[in-house]
Coordinates of C-alpha atoms and ligand atoms in Angstrom, one line a residue:
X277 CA -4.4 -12.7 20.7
X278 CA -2.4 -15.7 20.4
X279 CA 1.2 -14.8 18.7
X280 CA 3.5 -17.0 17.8
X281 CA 6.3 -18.0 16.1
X282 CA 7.2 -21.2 16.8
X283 CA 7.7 -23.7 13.8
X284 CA 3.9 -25.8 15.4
X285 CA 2.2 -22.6 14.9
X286 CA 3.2 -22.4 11.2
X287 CA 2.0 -25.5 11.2
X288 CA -1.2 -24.7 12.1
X289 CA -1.3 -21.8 9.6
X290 CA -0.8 -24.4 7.0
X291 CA -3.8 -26.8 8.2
X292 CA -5.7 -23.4 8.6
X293 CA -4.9 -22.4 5.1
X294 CA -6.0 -25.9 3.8
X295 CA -9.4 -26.2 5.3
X296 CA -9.8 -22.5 3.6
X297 CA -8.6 -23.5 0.5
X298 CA -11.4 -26.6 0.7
X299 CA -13.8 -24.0 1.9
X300 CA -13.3 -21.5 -1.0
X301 CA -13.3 -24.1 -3.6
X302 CA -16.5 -25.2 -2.5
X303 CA -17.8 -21.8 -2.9
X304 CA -16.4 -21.3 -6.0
X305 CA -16.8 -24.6 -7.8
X306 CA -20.6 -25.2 -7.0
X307 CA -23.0 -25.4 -9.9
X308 CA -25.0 -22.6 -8.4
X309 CA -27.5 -25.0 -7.3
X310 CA -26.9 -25.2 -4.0
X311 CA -25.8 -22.1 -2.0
X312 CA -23.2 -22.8 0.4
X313 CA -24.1 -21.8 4.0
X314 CA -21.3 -18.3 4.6
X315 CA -20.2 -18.9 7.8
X316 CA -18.2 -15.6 8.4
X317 CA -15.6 -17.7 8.8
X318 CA -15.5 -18.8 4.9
X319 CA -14.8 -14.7 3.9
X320 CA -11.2 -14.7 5.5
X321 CA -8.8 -14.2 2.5
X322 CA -11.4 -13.7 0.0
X323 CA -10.3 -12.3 -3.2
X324 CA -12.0 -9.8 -5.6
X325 CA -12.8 -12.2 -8.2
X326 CA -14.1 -14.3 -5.7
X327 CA -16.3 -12.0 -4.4
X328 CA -17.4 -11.3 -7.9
X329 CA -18.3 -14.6 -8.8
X330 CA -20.0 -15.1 -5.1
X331 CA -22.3 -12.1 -5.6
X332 CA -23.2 -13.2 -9.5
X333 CA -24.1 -16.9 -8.2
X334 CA -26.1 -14.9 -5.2
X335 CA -24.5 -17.2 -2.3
X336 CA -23.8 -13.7 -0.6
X337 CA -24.4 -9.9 -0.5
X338 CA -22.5 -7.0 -0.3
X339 CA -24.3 -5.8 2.9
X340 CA -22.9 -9.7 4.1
X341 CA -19.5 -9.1 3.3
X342 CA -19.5 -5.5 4.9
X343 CA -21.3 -7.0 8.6
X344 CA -18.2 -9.8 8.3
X345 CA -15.6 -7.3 8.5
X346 CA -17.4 -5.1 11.2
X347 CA -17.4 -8.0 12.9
X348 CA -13.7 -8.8 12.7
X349 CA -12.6 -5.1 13.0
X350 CA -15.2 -5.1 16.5
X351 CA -12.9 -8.5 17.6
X352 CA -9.2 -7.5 16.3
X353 CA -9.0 -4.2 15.8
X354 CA -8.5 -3.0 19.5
X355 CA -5.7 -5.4 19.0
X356 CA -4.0 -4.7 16.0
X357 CA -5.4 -1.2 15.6
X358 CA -5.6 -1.3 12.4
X359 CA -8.5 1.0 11.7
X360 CA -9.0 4.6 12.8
X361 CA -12.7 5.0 11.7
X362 CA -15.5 2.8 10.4
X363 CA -18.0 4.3 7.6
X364 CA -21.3 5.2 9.4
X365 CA -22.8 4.6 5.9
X366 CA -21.0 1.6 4.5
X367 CA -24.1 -0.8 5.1
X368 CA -26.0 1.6 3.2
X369 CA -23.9 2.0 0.2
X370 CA -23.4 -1.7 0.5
X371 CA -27.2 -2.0 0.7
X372 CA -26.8 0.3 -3.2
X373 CA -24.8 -1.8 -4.3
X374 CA -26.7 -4.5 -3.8
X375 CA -29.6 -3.3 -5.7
X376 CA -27.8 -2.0 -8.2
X377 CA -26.8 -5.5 -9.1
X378 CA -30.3 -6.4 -9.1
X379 CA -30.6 -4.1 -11.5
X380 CA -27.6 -3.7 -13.7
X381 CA -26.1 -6.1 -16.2
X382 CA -23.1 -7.4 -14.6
X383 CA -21.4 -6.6 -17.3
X384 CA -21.8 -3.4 -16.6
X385 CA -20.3 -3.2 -13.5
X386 CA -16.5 -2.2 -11.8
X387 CA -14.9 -5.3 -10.7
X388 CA -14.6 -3.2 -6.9
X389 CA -18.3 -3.1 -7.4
X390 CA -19.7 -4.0 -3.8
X391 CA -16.2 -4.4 -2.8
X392 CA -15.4 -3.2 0.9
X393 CA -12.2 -0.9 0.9
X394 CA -9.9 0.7 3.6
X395 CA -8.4 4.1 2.8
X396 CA -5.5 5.6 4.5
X397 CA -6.5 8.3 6.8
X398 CA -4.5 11.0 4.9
X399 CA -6.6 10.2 1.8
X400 CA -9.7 12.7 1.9
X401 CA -13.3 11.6 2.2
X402 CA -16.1 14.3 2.4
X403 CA -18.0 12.2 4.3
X404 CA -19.0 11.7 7.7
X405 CA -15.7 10.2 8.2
X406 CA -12.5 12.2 9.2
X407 CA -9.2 12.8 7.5
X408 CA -6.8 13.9 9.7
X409 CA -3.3 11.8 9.1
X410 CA -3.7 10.1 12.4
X411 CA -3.4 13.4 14.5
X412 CA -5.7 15.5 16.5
X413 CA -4.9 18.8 14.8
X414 CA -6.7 17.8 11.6
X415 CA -9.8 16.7 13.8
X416 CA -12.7 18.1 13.0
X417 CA -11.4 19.2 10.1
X418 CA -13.5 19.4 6.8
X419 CA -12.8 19.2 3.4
X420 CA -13.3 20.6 0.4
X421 CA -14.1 17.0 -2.2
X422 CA -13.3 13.7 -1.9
X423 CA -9.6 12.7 -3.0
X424 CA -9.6 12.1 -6.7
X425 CA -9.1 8.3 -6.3
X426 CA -11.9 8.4 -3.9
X427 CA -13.9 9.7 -6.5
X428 CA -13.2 7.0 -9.0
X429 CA -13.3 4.2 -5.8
X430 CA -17.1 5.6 -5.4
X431 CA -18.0 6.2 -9.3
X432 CA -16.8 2.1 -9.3
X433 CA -19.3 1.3 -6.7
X434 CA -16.6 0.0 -4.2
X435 CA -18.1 0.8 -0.7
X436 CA -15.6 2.6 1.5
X437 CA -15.7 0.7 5.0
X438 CA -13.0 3.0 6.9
X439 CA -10.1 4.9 7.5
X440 CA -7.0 3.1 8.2
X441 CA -4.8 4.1 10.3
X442 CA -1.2 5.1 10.0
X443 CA 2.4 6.4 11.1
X444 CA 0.8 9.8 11.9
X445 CA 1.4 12.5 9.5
X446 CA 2.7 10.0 6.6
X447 CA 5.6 9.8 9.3
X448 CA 6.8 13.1 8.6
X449 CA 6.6 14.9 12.1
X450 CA 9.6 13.1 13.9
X451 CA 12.0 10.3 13.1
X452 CA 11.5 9.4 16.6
X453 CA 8.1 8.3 16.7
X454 CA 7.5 4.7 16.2
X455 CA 6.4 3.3 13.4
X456 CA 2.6 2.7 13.0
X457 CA 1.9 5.1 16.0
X458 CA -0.4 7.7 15.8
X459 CA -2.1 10.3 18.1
X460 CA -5.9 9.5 17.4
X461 CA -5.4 5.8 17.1
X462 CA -2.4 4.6 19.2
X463 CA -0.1 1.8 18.3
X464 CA -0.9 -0.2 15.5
X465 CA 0.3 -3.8 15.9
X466 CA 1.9 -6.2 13.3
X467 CA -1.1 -10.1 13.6
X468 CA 2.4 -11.7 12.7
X469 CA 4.8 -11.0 15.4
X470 CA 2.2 -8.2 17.8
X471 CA 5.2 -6.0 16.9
X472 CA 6.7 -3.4 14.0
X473 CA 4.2 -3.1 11.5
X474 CA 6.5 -0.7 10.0
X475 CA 4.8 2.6 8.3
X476 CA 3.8 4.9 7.4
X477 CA 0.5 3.2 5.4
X478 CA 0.2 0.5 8.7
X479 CA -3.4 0.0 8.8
X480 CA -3.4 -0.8 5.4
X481 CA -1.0 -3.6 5.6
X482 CA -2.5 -4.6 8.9
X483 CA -5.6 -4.1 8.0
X484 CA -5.8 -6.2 5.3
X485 CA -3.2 -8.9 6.1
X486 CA -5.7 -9.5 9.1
X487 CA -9.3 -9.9 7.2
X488 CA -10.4 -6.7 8.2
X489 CA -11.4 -5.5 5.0
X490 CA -11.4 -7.2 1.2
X491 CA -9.0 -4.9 -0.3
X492 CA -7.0 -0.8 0.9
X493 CA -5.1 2.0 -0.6
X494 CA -2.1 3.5 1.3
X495 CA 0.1 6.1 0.1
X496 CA 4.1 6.4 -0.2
X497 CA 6.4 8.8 -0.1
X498 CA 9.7 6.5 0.5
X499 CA 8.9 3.1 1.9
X500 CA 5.2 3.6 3.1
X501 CA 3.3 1.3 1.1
X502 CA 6.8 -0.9 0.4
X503 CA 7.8 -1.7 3.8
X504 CA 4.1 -2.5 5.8
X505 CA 2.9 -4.7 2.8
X506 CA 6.5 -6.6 3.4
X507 CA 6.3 -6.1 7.8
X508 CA 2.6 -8.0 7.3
X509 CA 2.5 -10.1 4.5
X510 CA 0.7 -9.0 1.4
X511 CA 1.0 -7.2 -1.8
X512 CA 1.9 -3.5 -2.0
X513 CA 1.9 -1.8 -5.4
X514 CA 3.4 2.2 -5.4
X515 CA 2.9 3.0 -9.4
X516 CA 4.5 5.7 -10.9
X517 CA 4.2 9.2 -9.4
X518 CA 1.5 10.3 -10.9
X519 CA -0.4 7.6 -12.1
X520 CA -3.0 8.1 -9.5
X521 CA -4.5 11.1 -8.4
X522 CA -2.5 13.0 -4.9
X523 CA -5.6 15.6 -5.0
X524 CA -7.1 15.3 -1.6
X525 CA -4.5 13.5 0.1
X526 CA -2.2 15.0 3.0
X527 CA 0.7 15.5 1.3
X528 CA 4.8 14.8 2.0
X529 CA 6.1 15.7 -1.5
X530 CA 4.6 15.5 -4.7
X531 CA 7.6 15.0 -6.5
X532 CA 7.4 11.3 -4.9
X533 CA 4.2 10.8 -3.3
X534 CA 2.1 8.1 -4.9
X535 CA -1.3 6.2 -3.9
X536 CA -1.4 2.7 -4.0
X537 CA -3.0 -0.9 -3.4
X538 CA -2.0 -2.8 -0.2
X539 CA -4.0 -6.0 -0.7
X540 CA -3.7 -9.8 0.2
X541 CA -3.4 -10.7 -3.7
X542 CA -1.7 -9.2 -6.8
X543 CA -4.6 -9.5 -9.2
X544 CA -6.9 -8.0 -6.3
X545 CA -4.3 -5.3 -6.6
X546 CA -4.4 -5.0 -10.0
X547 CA -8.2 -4.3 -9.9
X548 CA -7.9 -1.6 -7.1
X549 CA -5.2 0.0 -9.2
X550 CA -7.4 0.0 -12.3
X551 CA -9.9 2.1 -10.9
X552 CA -7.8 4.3 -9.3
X553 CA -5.5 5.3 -12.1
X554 CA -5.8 7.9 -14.6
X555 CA -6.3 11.7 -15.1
X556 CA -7.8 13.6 -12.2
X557 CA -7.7 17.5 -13.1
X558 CA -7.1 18.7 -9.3
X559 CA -3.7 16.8 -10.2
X560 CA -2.6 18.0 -13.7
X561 CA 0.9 15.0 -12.7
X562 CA -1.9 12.6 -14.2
X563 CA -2.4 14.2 -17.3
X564 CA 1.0 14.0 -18.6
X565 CA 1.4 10.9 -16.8
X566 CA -1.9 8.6 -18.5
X567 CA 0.2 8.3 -21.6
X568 CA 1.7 5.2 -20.1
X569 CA -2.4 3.6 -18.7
X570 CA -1.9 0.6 -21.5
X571 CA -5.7 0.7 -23.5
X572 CA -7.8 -2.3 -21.7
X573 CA -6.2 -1.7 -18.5
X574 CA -4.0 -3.5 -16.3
X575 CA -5.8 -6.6 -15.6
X576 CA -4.6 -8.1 -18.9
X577 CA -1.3 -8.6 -17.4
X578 CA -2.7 -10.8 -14.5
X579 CA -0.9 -13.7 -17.1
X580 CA 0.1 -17.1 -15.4
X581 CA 3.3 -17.3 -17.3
X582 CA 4.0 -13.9 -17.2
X583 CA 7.6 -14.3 -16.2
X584 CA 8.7 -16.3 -19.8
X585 CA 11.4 -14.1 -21.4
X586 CA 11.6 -11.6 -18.8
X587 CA 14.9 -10.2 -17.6
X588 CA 15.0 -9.4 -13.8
X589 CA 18.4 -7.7 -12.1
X590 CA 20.0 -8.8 -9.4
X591 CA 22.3 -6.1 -7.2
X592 CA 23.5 -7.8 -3.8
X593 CA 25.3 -4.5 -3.2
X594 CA 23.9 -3.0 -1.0
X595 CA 19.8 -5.2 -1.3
X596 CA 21.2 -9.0 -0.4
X597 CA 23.8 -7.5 2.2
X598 CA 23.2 -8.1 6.0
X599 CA 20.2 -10.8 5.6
X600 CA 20.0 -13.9 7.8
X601 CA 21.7 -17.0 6.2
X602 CA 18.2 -18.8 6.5
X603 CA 16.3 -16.2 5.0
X604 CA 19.2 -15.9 2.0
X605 CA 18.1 -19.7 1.1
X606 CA 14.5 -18.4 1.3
X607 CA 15.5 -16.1 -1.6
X608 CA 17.7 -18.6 -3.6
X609 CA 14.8 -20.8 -3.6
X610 CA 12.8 -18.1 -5.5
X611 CA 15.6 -16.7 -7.1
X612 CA 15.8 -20.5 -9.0
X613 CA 11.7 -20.5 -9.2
X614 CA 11.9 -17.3 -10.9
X615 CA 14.3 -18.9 -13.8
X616 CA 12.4 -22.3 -14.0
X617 CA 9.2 -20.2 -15.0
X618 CA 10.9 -18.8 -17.9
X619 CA 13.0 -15.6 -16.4
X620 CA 16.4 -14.8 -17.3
X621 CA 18.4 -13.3 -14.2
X622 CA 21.0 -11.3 -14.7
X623 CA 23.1 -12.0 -11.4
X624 CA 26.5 -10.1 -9.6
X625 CA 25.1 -6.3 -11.3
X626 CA 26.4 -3.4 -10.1
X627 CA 24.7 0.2 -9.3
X628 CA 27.1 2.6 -12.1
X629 CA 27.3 5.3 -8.8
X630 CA 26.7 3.2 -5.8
X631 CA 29.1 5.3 -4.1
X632 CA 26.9 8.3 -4.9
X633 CA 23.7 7.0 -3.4
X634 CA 25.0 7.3 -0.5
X635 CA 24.1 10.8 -0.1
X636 CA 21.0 10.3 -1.7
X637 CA 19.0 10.8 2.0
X638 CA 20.3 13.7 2.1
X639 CA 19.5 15.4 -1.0
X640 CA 16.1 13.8 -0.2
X641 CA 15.6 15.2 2.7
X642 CA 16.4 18.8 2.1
X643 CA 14.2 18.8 -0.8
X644 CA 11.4 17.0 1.2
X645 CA 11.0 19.7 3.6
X646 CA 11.1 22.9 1.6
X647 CA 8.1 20.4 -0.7
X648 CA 6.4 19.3 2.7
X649 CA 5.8 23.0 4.2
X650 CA 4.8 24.2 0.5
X651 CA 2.4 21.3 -0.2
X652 CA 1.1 20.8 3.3
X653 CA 0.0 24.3 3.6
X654 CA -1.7 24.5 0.4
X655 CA -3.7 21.5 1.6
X656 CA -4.6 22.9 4.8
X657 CA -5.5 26.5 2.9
X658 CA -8.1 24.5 0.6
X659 CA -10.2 22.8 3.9
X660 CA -13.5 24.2 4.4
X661 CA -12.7 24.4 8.0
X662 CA -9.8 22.8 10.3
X663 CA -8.9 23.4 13.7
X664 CA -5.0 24.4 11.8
X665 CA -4.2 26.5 8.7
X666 CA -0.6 25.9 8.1
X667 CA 2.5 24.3 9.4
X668 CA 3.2 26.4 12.0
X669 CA -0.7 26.0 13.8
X670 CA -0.1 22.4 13.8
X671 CA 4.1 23.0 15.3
X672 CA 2.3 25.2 17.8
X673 CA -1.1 22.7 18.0
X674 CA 1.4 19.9 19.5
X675 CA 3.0 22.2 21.6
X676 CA -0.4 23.2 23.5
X677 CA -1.2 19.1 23.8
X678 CA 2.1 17.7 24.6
X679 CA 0.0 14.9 26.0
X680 CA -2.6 14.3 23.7
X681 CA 0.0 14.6 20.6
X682 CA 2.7 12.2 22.7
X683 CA 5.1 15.9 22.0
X684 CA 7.8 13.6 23.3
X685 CA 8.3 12.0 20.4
X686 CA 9.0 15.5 19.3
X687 CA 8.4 17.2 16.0
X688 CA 11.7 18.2 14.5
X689 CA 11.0 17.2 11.0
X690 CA 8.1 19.7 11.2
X691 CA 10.1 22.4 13.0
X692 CA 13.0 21.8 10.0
X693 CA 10.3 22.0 7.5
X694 CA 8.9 24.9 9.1
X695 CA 12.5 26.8 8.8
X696 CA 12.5 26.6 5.0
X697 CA 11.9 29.0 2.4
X698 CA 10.6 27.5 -0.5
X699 CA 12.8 26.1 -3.5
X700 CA 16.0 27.5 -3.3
X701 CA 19.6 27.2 -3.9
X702 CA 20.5 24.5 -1.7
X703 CA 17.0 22.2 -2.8
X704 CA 18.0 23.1 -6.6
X705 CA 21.0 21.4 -6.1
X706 CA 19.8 18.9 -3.7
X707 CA 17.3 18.1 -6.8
X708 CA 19.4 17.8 -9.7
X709 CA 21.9 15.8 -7.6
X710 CA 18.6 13.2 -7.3
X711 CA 17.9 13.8 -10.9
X712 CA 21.7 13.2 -11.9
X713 CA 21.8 9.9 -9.6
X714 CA 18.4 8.7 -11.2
X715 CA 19.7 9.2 -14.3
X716 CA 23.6 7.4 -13.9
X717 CA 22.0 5.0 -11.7
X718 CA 18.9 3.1 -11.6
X719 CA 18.0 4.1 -14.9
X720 CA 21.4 3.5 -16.6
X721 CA 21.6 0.1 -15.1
X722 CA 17.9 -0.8 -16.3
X723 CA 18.0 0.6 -19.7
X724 CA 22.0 -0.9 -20.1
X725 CA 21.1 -4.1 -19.4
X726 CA 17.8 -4.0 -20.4
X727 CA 16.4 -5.2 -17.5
X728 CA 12.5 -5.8 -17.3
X729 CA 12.7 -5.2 -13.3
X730 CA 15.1 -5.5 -10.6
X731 CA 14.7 -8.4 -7.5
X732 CA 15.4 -7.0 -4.3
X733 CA 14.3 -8.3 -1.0
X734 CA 12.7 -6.4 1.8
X735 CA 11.5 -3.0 1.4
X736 CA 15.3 -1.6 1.0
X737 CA 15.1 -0.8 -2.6
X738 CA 12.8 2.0 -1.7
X739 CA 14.6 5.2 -1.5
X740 CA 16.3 4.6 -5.1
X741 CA 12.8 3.9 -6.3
X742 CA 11.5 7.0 -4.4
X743 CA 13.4 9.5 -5.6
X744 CA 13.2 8.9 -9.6
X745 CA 9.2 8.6 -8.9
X746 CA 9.7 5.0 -10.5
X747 CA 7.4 2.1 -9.6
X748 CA 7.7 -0.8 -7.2
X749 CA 5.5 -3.8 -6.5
X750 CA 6.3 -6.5 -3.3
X751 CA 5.0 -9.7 -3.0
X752 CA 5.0 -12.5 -0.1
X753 CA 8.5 -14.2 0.0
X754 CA 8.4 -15.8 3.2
X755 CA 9.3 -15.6 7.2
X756 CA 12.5 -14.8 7.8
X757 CA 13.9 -16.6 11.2
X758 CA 12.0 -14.7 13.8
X759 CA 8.9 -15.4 12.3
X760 CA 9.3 -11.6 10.7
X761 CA 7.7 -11.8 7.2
X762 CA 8.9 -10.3 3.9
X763 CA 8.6 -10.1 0.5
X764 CA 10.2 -9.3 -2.5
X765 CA 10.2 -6.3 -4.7
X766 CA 10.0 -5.9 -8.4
X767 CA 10.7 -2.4 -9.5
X768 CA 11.2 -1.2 -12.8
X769 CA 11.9 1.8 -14.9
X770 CA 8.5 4.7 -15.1
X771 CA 5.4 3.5 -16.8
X772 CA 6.2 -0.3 -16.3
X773 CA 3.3 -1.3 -14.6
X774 CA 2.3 -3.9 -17.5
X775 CA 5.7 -5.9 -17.4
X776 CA 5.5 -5.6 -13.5
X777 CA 2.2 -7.0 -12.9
X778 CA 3.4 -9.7 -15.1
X779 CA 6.0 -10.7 -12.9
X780 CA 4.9 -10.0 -9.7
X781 CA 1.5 -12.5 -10.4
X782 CA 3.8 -15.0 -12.1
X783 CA 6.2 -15.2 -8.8
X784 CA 3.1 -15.2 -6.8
X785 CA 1.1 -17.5 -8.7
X786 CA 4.6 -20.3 -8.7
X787 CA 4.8 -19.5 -4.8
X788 CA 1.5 -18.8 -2.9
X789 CA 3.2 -17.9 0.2
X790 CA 0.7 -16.0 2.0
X791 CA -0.5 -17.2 4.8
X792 CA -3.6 -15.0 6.9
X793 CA -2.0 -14.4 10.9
X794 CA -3.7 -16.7 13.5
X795 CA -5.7 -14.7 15.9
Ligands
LIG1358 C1 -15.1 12.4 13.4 O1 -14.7 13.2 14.5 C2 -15.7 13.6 15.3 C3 -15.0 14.5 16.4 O2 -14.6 15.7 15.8 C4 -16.4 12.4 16.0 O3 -17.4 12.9 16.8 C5 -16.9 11.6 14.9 O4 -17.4 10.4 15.4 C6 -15.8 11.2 13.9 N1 -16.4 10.4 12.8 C7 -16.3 9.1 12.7 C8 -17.0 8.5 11.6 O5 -15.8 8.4 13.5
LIG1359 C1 26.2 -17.5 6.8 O1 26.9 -18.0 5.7 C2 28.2 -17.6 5.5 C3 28.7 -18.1 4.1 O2 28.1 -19.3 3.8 C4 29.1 -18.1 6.6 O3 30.4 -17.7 6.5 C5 28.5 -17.6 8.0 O4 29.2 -18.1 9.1 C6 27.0 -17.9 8.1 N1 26.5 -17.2 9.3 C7 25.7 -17.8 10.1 C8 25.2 -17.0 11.3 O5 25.4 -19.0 10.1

């Protein structure tokens, strides 16, 4: 695998990206007369609508599109190590899908329909395929049902390719492990730069950013679907907590954890989180939490001038301190695109209690335990079968394969976890000190200045996002001067997906930064 990061090889990203650009609008220009010949090749960075529109003119199948990614996740993966497990029936339900469209008005049919998806390996599947959160403990392991937004993936007739892999355990085991590392499936590698593709929802990010799938879901607790999607490149969307189902997935804390899209487009983004949204009855969060799924969905927001008359916040303390001069001009530049399409920026804001947020980690982290031991083993109670059956078989599963489970990395996040009691005095407090914070902070300066998001760069804006359960989308923003990518982040107050979507595919749209990795 050829890395680089030399100003040439951007360069030849940018010839690469034009001869795509030529091949895709041949595809998607034709009269239908003529089928194009689809070289695999022409399927890197495909979006969703273009797959539609490809299987409607019949220039390719779904069965096609599935035997193109095998064949990239066969070349990269031992690479990038993206995936953890490949579908042993994804030809098959592509082969469904296939003559289902045959069969079926198009009309009639889920825009994922045929669609090839990667799905974090903490998100259940009762299928032939594993869910064990990267680690060896859960191997083997069976569950009850497929993961509620597994359930409406399948009902939508998207075919599940694989399991991506991940910082094992959601990253929740050590602090020391490395990021993207896991004991079933190694390190996963950033196509960029070969190295952090920051976690915990990796081979998601990787997975996607690197053609080895059309579209994934990832989950995130603080950061996880934020930071990979801005480590490789592409779009990340964590919605509201509770928006989408967290039945069947291994959990962290369900007062933050939320599933979302990591994709190579917004829009594509947009239709993953369209099927995935909404009520699920194994998580009763969704109930309550539908009233804000606007009628007709969220692709209606997918509006080219969708940043006209929006008001975005700027805070450079603490989000635009300690970035690279060059990459500050990077962000000025979008900063000024962001007004000439119609945005009004409210620059030089201030967080009301900055000072307080500093112990936000904290509080976080006290209440994440005592939530992690209670949640995790009410998961592991429900599996049909599993080689562990609560926190302390899988503390005492690593101890007895130090090797296998790299126990150098250690476990003290599980071992704290392990030592706490439930909900009690010092997690009440630790919890209404978040709620207070939410409250005097993110949500005063949103609501005081009516702000329609706020523009941060990076994935740094995540903990203050985390831990009001409010949502956050990132989109390509550029390389910073080690050939690092990043993106920016829109986040907003809860249940502002519609206004979000807007902005984030009006940024994109007036950019286009993405760029696939050269392999
Ligand atoms: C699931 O794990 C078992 C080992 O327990 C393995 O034999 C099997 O191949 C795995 N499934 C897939 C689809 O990789
Ligand atoms: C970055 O810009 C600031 C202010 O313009 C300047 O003081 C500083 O020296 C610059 N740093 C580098 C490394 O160029």
């Amino acid at each position: 695998m050829a890395i680089g990061k030399s100003p040439l090889c951007y360069l030849s990203f940018s010839l690469f990206s034009a001869l795509l650009l030529i091949l895709l609008a041949t595809l998607t220009s034709g009269n239908g007369l003529q089928t194009p010949k689809f070289h695999g090749f022409s399927f890197r960075e495909i979006t969703v609508q273009q797959i539609q529109l490809g299987f409607k003119r019949n220039q390719f199948t779904s069965r096609r599109l599935v035997e193109f990614y095998l064949k990239e996740i066969d070349r990269i993966n031992p690479l990038l190590k993206g995936v953890l497990e490949l579908n042993p029936d994804a030809l098959s339900q592509a082969d469904k899908a296939d003559h289902e469209r045959s069969t079926k008005a198009a009309i009639s049919l889920s825009p994922l329909h045929g669609v090839p998806i990667l799905i974090k390996d903490n998100i259940a599947t009762k299928d032939k395929m594993n869910t064990t959160a990267g680690s060896y403990a859960l191997l083997g392991s069976v569950v009850p049902r497929d993961a509620g937004v597994v359930t409406k993936l399948r009902k939508a007739g998207a075919i599940i390719l694989g399991k991506a892999s991940l910082s094992e355990w959601s990253h929740f085991r050590s602090n020391n492990a490395p990021s993207g590392w896991n004991g079933r499936g190694g390190q996963g590698k950033n196509p960029y730069t070969g190295g952090d593709p920051c976690g915990s929802s990796s081979g998601s990010a990787i997975s996607v950013a690197a053609n080895m799938g059309a579209v994934s879901i990832g989950t995130e607790t603080d950061g996880s679907i934020l930071c990979p999607s801005n480590n490789n490149l592409v779009v990340g969307f964590k919605p509201t907590v509770g928006l989408t189902s967290r039945a069947g997935v291994i959990p962290i804390s369900p007062r933050q954890d939320s599933v979302g899209p990591i994709c190579r487009t917004v829009s594509d983004a947009v239709y993953v989180l369209d099927v995935i949204a909404g009520i699920d009855y194994n998580d009763k969060a969704t109930i309550e939490t539908s009233r804000y799924i606007p009628k007709g969905g969220y692709a209606q927001f997918l509006k080219a001038d969708g940043l006209r008359g929006k008001r975005l916040g700027i805070v450079i303390n603490p989000f635009y301190l300690g970035i690279g001069n060059d990459t500050i001009a990077i962000i000025e530049k979008h900063l000024n695109t962001l007004r000439k399409r119609g945005a009004v920026l409210l620059d030089n804001l201030e967080i009301p209690n900055l000072a307080a947020y500093g112990n936000s980690g904290s509080a976080e982290n006290t209440a994440m335990l005592a939530e992690f031991r209670i949640s995790l083993n009410e998961y592991l109670k429900e599996l049909v079968a599993s080689p562990v059956r609560s926190l302390a078989d899988a503390i005492a599963f690593n101890k007895k394969n130090p090797k296998l489970e790299k126990l150098e990395y250690g476990q003290e996040l599980f071992i704290n976890a392990e030592a706490t009691k439930g909900i009690r005095k010092a997690e009440k407090e630790a919890l209404s000190f978040m709620n207070r914070l939410n409250r005097e902070g993110f949500e005063k300066l949103m609501t005081k200045n009516k702000l329609d998001a706020l523009v941060t760069p990076t994935a740094s804006v995540s903990p203050t996002l985390a831990i009001g359960g409010f949502p956050g989308v990132i989109v390509p923003a550029g390389f910073d001067s080690d050939g690092q990518p990043f993106g920016l982040v829109f986040g907003g107050l809860k249940g502002s997906e519609p206004k979000l979507i807007e902005i984030a595919y009006g940024f994109e749209q007036a950019t286009k930064i993405r760029k696939p990795p050269k392999l």
